Amino acid sequence: MTLFERARSLIPGGVSSPARAFGAVGGNPLFAERGEGAYIVSTDGHRFVDYIQGFGAVILGHAAPVVTKAIAGANARGGAVGLSTEAEVRLAELVCAHVPSIERVRFVTSGTEAAMTAARIARGATGRVLLVKFEGCYHGHADAFLAKAGSGVATHAVPMAAGVPEASVTDTVILAFNDSGALDELFARRGDEIAAVFVEPVAANMGVVVPEPGFLRRIVDLCRTHRAVSVFDEVVTGFRLGLGGAQGAMRITPDLTMLGKVLGGGLPIGAVGGRADLMDVLSPVGAVYQAGTYAAHPHAMAAGAAVLSALTPEDFDTLEGTATQLADGLTEAAKDAGIEATVVRSGTFLGVFFRGDAPRNFAQVQECDRDAFARFHASLRSSGVLLPPSPYEAWFPSLAHGPDEIAATIAAARSAFGETAR
Ligand code: PMP
């Protein structure tokens, strides 16, 4: 019996997260034996240049020695201790030093929890209930965020998945990403009902979609004017678009920030941070309840502190150089193959859309040729390059990806685009 067969009989679909299924690209899920820098070694003995990189959780590459050493150190001191630790204070100091909008931070164990906590802080602080999010942005799998637009423009949302009660999304409004006009209208009509506006400052869960000039600033300004809370979901972009995240790179200051992924050095983590007065609505200072047995888990705190201490501004220049080289090589390869494909890069990460230009919102993302992506994915996989198994996931080169890995990827992409064209 294969590992997948064993898994499938015990774990729904054989995977513990649907993002790991290979349904969108064909074939069975891969099982990782181990990660090594830029590479994943699968249980069937193949070695891939890996662009999943823990869905963006590991920026130094897999099993970076500074991280494995920090985890080993934490391991020797126990697991969950149920008390505060110095490591969590150290990580909080690093977060607050790098992200100036964050005066106080609370550590949780996933991006999903960060979104739940941010929503509760915003609702508790404003006394309002309405949440606004943008179509195609992902903020984890809490009910209120698993919503899609209803039939009318800017009416309340409808559940995006079975098991999400309609009641839990009636206070969520979905707008199109990059649509500042719709946001203006919504605030004009219902500004005094809005608790928070959530946005991925660079959307990384519908492929990579960049914000148009003025869009993020409009969100922050409208929230300020109407005393709503702006929430930048920097689970992907935090410590990925530089040490200050998207807000540092773009010089825009939201009220609250969600973090995750890179922050935990590959271990389970999430965080919410922001102005002290907002954050202090949280229990035990304020009346907004939030808690967790594994919150600020010592292993994750140690791994996160190790990564954040290791990263330098020069590292981000290096990583951006790597991502640029990759994006340029892919663009050229697609052009030479006569394929309609657009590479969208935001600083250090990227995505490829099988369409003629860069989408500005989810409706345009959905116009892409998904079958072409599936063929492209399969061809690259057979050449030893592993992309995330969905056209909606971003590619994350790491600091362990060097010129050899990039050259190998571009060479593989040349033949993959050729095969995709056929
Ligand atoms: N926000 C964003 C922007 C994400 O990309 C993700 C995860 N892909 C989440 C939130 C949810 O994080 P988690 O999977 O840790 O719950």
XYZ file of C-alpha atoms and ligand atoms in Angstrom:
438
model
C 0.000 0.000 0.000
C 1.371 3.429 -0.879
C 1.671 6.136 1.717
C -1.127 8.034 -0.011
C -3.408 5.011 0.120
C -2.705 4.592 3.814
C -3.280 8.306 4.371
C -6.468 8.415 2.326
C -8.091 5.662 4.343
C -7.525 7.574 7.595
C -7.290 11.280 6.769
C -9.963 12.965 4.601
C -8.510 13.116 1.091
C -5.217 11.921 2.555
C -4.267 15.487 3.462
C -4.469 17.614 6.591
C -5.097 20.791 4.603
C -6.795 21.005 1.188
C -3.941 23.236 -0.011
C -1.798 20.075 -0.046
C -4.091 18.126 -2.351
C -3.035 17.940 -5.973
C -6.585 18.055 -7.352
C -6.019 21.339 -9.175
C -2.926 20.056 -10.968
C -3.652 16.343 -11.308
C -1.913 13.479 -9.609
C -1.587 12.406 -6.006
C -0.239 14.561 -3.197
C 3.482 14.387 -2.613
C 4.749 13.289 0.757
C 7.795 15.114 2.041
C 10.540 13.068 3.600
C 12.526 16.192 4.481
C 13.352 19.719 3.479
C 16.927 20.792 2.784
C 17.500 24.453 2.026
C 15.938 25.158 -1.359
C 14.965 21.504 -1.801
C 12.274 19.044 -0.790
C 13.040 15.350 -0.819
C 9.894 13.273 -1.279
C 9.269 9.903 0.337
C 9.567 8.264 -3.094
C 13.108 9.563 -3.352
C 12.736 12.547 -5.690
C 14.469 15.830 -5.008
C 12.762 19.055 -6.036
C 13.733 22.696 -6.132
C 10.903 23.822 -3.873
C 8.872 27.010 -4.241
C 6.187 26.060 -1.717
C 8.657 26.635 1.140
C 6.038 25.867 3.765
C 3.576 28.174 1.942
C 5.915 31.023 2.714
C 6.740 30.027 6.283
C 10.454 29.467 5.793
C 12.423 32.337 4.328
C 15.924 31.015 5.091
C 15.119 27.738 3.327
C 14.299 24.416 4.970
C 16.164 23.302 8.073
C 18.352 26.394 8.309
C 20.968 25.665 11.011
C 20.195 28.833 13.029
C 16.589 27.672 13.263
C 17.165 23.988 14.004
C 19.650 24.997 16.704
C 17.173 27.415 18.305
C 14.465 24.754 18.261
C 16.805 22.206 19.818
C 17.594 24.695 22.559
C 13.894 25.272 23.252
C 13.271 21.539 23.129
C 15.760 20.921 25.911
C 13.743 23.237 28.163
C 10.418 21.449 27.634
C 7.357 22.078 25.490
C 4.307 24.119 26.408
C 5.029 25.412 29.905
C 1.826 27.339 30.573
C 3.794 30.361 31.725
C 5.304 33.357 30.021
C 8.876 33.001 28.765
C 11.803 35.262 27.981
C 11.719 34.005 24.385
C 8.292 35.518 23.832
C 9.424 38.868 25.197
C 12.431 38.712 22.880
C 10.263 37.985 19.859
C 7.848 40.776 20.849
C 10.805 43.178 21.059
C 11.958 42.153 17.578
C 8.452 42.518 16.099
C 7.902 45.947 17.647
C 11.362 47.127 16.598
C 10.841 46.117 12.970
C 7.185 47.114 12.527
C 6.694 50.607 13.964
C 2.866 50.473 13.858
C 3.042 47.617 16.364
C 3.355 48.867 19.934
C 1.886 45.756 21.488
C 1.610 42.257 20.073
C -0.233 39.099 21.045
C 1.049 35.755 19.839
C -1.385 33.066 18.726
C -0.790 29.810 16.877
C -2.013 30.444 13.323
C -2.967 33.136 10.864
C -6.576 32.020 11.242
C -6.475 32.824 14.937
C -4.786 36.134 14.188
C -7.770 37.081 11.994
C -10.275 35.950 14.624
C -8.472 37.974 17.273
C -8.114 41.048 15.069
C -11.856 40.962 14.297
C -12.719 40.649 17.961
C -10.393 43.502 18.942
C -11.932 45.713 16.252
C -15.475 44.828 17.250
C -14.697 45.236 20.937
C -12.963 48.568 20.436
C -15.579 50.075 18.123
C -18.762 48.495 19.460
C -19.661 47.722 15.822
C -19.992 44.405 14.027
C -19.482 44.870 10.295
C -16.330 43.379 8.733
C -15.206 44.301 5.235
C -12.922 42.094 3.178
C -11.893 41.845 -0.443
C -12.736 39.043 -2.821
C -9.787 36.695 -3.289
C -8.015 37.794 -0.106
C -7.634 34.963 2.405
C -7.594 35.546 6.124
C -7.739 31.964 7.354
C -10.709 29.687 7.817
C -12.791 31.292 10.559
C -16.496 31.414 9.651
C -16.833 35.182 9.275
C -14.095 35.228 6.629
C -15.304 32.233 4.607
C -17.684 34.424 2.716
C -18.265 35.390 -0.864
C -20.129 38.308 -2.329
C -23.914 38.105 -2.367
C -25.954 38.967 -5.449
C -26.204 42.717 -4.894
C -23.214 45.029 -4.861
C -21.953 45.547 -1.316
C -24.835 43.645 0.256
C -24.073 41.154 2.952
C -22.054 38.109 2.026
C -23.077 34.483 1.632
C -21.218 31.412 2.933
C -18.319 30.297 0.757
C -18.320 26.740 2.027
C -20.661 24.153 3.468
C -20.871 24.220 7.242
C -20.571 27.992 7.448
C -23.922 29.258 8.746
C -25.434 32.155 6.864
C -25.736 34.010 10.160
C -21.970 34.072 10.599
C -21.376 35.964 7.351
C -24.298 38.402 7.392
C -21.987 40.935 9.023
C -19.277 40.503 6.399
C -19.219 42.667 3.277
C -17.117 41.611 0.298
C -15.738 44.136 -2.159
C -13.506 43.722 -5.205
C -9.769 44.146 -4.543
C -8.451 47.454 -5.870
C -11.960 48.957 -6.052
C -11.533 52.187 -4.087
C -14.811 53.534 -5.504
C -16.840 50.680 -4.008
C -15.101 51.244 -0.686
C -15.966 54.961 -0.790
C -19.592 54.096 -1.464
C -19.773 51.546 1.296
C -18.320 53.952 3.837
C -20.668 56.695 2.671
C -23.646 54.411 3.286
C -22.594 52.373 6.281
C -19.445 53.995 7.682
C -20.787 54.077 11.222
C -21.438 50.309 11.189
C -17.984 49.208 10.054
C -15.754 47.672 12.728
C -12.850 46.733 10.468
C -11.550 46.496 6.935
C -9.253 43.525 6.346
C -6.857 43.460 3.424
C -3.802 41.572 2.275
C -1.615 44.559 1.323
C -0.327 42.423 -1.519
C -2.816 39.679 -2.288
C -1.027 36.337 -2.217
C -3.904 33.879 -2.152
C -5.322 34.507 -5.632
C -1.922 34.267 -7.198
C -0.069 37.514 -6.606
C -2.178 40.637 -7.164
C -0.615 43.968 -6.335
C -2.507 46.932 -4.938
C -2.983 49.849 -7.309
C -1.574 53.214 -6.224
C -3.772 54.779 -3.563
C -5.864 51.678 -2.776
C -4.278 50.803 0.577
C -4.015 54.420 1.616
C -7.732 54.852 0.876
C -8.522 51.947 3.193
C -6.460 53.383 6.022
C -7.790 56.932 5.533
C -11.446 55.900 5.322
C -11.082 53.790 8.455
C -9.487 56.689 10.284
C -12.201 59.133 9.206
C -15.000 56.765 10.170
C -13.301 55.395 13.287
C -13.175 51.890 11.898
C -10.090 49.702 12.286
C -7.832 49.024 9.310
C -6.267 45.563 9.448
C -3.352 44.658 7.212
C -3.069 40.902 6.954
C 0.693 40.584 6.653
C 0.738 36.834 7.326
C 2.497 36.454 3.961
C 4.069 39.873 3.453
C 5.364 40.347 7.027
C 9.153 39.854 7.123
C 8.855 38.836 3.464
C 8.660 42.261 1.791
C 11.479 43.463 4.010
C 11.741 43.484 7.796
C 8.951 46.058 8.004
C 6.585 44.051 5.792
C 4.374 45.627 3.128
C 3.549 48.570 5.377
C 7.252 49.348 5.767
C 7.961 48.970 2.063
C 4.962 51.135 1.105
C 5.106 53.489 4.082
C 1.469 53.060 5.082
C 0.440 52.591 8.692
C -2.592 50.408 9.453
C -4.272 50.251 12.857
C -3.768 46.515 13.303
C -1.423 44.026 11.659
C -1.732 40.278 11.405
C 1.473 38.253 11.209
C 2.322 34.573 10.826
C 4.436 32.328 8.594
C 7.988 33.816 8.507
C 7.463 35.070 12.075
C 7.527 31.497 13.381
C 10.525 30.210 11.441
C 8.420 27.308 10.161
C 6.697 26.521 13.461
C 2.997 27.176 14.161
C 2.433 30.852 14.839
C 0.255 33.871 14.282
C 0.196 37.297 15.844
C -1.863 40.453 16.032
C -0.244 43.766 16.796
C -1.010 47.438 16.727
C -1.390 50.598 18.711
C -1.242 50.118 22.467
C -4.702 51.591 23.090
C -6.297 49.187 20.616
C -4.368 46.132 21.762
C -5.134 46.863 25.399
C -8.791 46.044 24.855
C -7.577 42.442 25.078
C -7.993 40.445 28.260
C -6.526 40.624 30.907
C -6.244 44.420 30.484
C -9.553 44.906 28.702
C -12.778 42.993 28.263
C -12.083 41.317 24.877
C -11.404 37.650 25.531
C -8.740 35.643 23.702
C -6.539 32.815 24.945
C -4.517 29.747 23.976
C -2.785 26.758 25.575
C -0.102 26.909 22.893
C -0.022 30.689 22.433
C 3.581 31.926 22.318
C 4.779 28.322 22.300
C 8.454 28.326 23.347
C 9.632 26.411 20.263
C 7.932 28.839 17.900
C 9.180 31.840 19.862
C 12.746 30.531 19.700
C 12.552 29.712 15.984
C 10.967 33.080 15.201
C 13.529 35.030 17.193
C 16.320 33.114 15.467
C 14.991 34.004 12.009
C 14.257 37.637 12.782
C 17.681 38.056 14.385
C 19.390 36.467 11.393
C 17.638 38.494 8.677
C 19.398 41.640 7.480
C 18.285 44.335 5.042
C 20.915 42.940 2.645
C 19.175 39.565 2.760
C 16.056 41.166 1.334
C 18.100 42.742 -1.459
C 19.538 39.311 -2.202
C 16.116 37.667 -2.140
C 14.611 40.355 -4.329
C 17.485 39.819 -6.766
C 16.726 36.092 -6.817
C 13.008 36.682 -7.349
C 13.714 39.218 -10.105
C 16.069 36.865 -11.917
C 13.457 34.127 -11.713
C 10.605 36.382 -12.833
C 12.613 37.763 -15.769
C 13.700 34.285 -16.846
C 10.134 32.967 -16.697
C 8.799 35.937 -18.627
C 11.344 35.418 -21.370
C 10.732 31.671 -21.490
C 6.974 32.183 -21.843
C 7.499 34.743 -24.571
C 9.856 32.448 -26.498
C 7.298 29.636 -26.263
C 4.553 31.941 -27.508
C 2.523 31.357 -24.352
C 0.124 33.913 -22.906
C 1.528 34.117 -19.415
C 2.204 36.998 -17.059
C 4.635 36.841 -14.187
C 3.685 39.076 -11.282
C 6.403 39.717 -8.737
C 6.015 41.686 -5.558
C 9.472 42.261 -4.097
C 10.607 38.830 -3.025
C 7.730 36.577 -4.121
C 5.860 35.925 -7.342
C 3.202 34.094 -9.265
C 2.472 33.194 -12.871
C -0.904 33.810 -14.492
C -1.856 32.110 -17.714
C -3.346 35.219 -19.284
C -2.015 38.197 -21.217
C -1.801 40.744 -18.438
C -1.670 41.053 -14.660
C -5.072 40.677 -12.974
C -6.223 43.495 -10.704
C -8.897 41.539 -8.872
C -10.298 38.060 -8.315
C -12.713 38.186 -11.259
C -9.743 38.676 -13.582
C -7.751 35.978 -11.799
C -10.563 33.554 -12.559
C -10.226 34.249 -16.281
C -6.828 32.521 -16.278
C -6.271 29.200 -18.002
C -6.230 26.732 -15.127
C -5.642 23.723 -17.365
C -2.500 25.379 -18.713
C -1.297 25.834 -15.139
C -1.964 22.160 -14.404
C 0.112 21.081 -17.437
C 2.856 23.547 -16.508
C 2.915 22.247 -12.933
C 3.141 18.613 -14.041
C 5.922 19.332 -16.517
C 7.973 21.258 -13.971
C 7.451 18.506 -11.424
C 8.789 15.932 -13.835
C 11.873 18.156 -14.255
C 12.452 18.365 -10.505
C 10.812 21.719 -9.749
C 7.958 21.875 -7.267
C 5.407 24.674 -7.411
C 2.501 25.014 -5.007
C -0.242 22.727 -6.369
C -2.671 25.540 -7.156
C -2.670 28.499 -9.553
C -3.807 30.635 -6.612
C -0.742 30.094 -4.434
C 2.342 32.293 -4.573
C 5.860 31.025 -5.256
C 8.359 31.663 -2.516
C 12.033 31.577 -3.401
C 14.103 31.457 -0.199
C 17.533 32.693 0.767
C 18.751 29.150 0.104
C 17.826 29.460 -3.596
C 21.012 30.364 -5.438
C 21.902 30.930 -9.095
C 22.017 27.169 -9.778
C 18.467 26.604 -8.562
C 17.165 29.609 -10.476
C 18.934 28.540 -13.676
C 17.568 24.994 -13.312
C 14.065 26.367 -12.747
C 14.187 28.613 -15.796
C 15.519 25.786 -17.959
C 12.716 23.513 -16.745
C 10.174 26.291 -17.324
C 11.372 26.684 -20.923
C 10.385 23.143 -21.768
C 7.284 23.306 -19.536
C 5.964 26.372 -21.381
C 6.736 24.563 -24.644
C 4.701 21.540 -23.518
C 1.943 23.735 -22.126
C 1.607 25.427 -25.500
C 0.950 22.142 -27.252
N -3.755 35.223 6.030
C -3.029 35.031 4.931
C -2.687 36.208 4.068
C -2.581 33.747 4.602
O -1.866 33.551 3.484
C -2.910 32.676 5.444
C -2.444 31.248 5.149
N -2.147 30.941 3.865
C -3.688 32.930 6.575
C -4.072 34.218 6.853
C -4.087 31.831 7.507
O -2.987 31.379 8.206
P -2.959 29.902 8.831
O -2.938 28.952 7.687
O -1.710 29.908 9.657
O -4.191 29.783 9.666
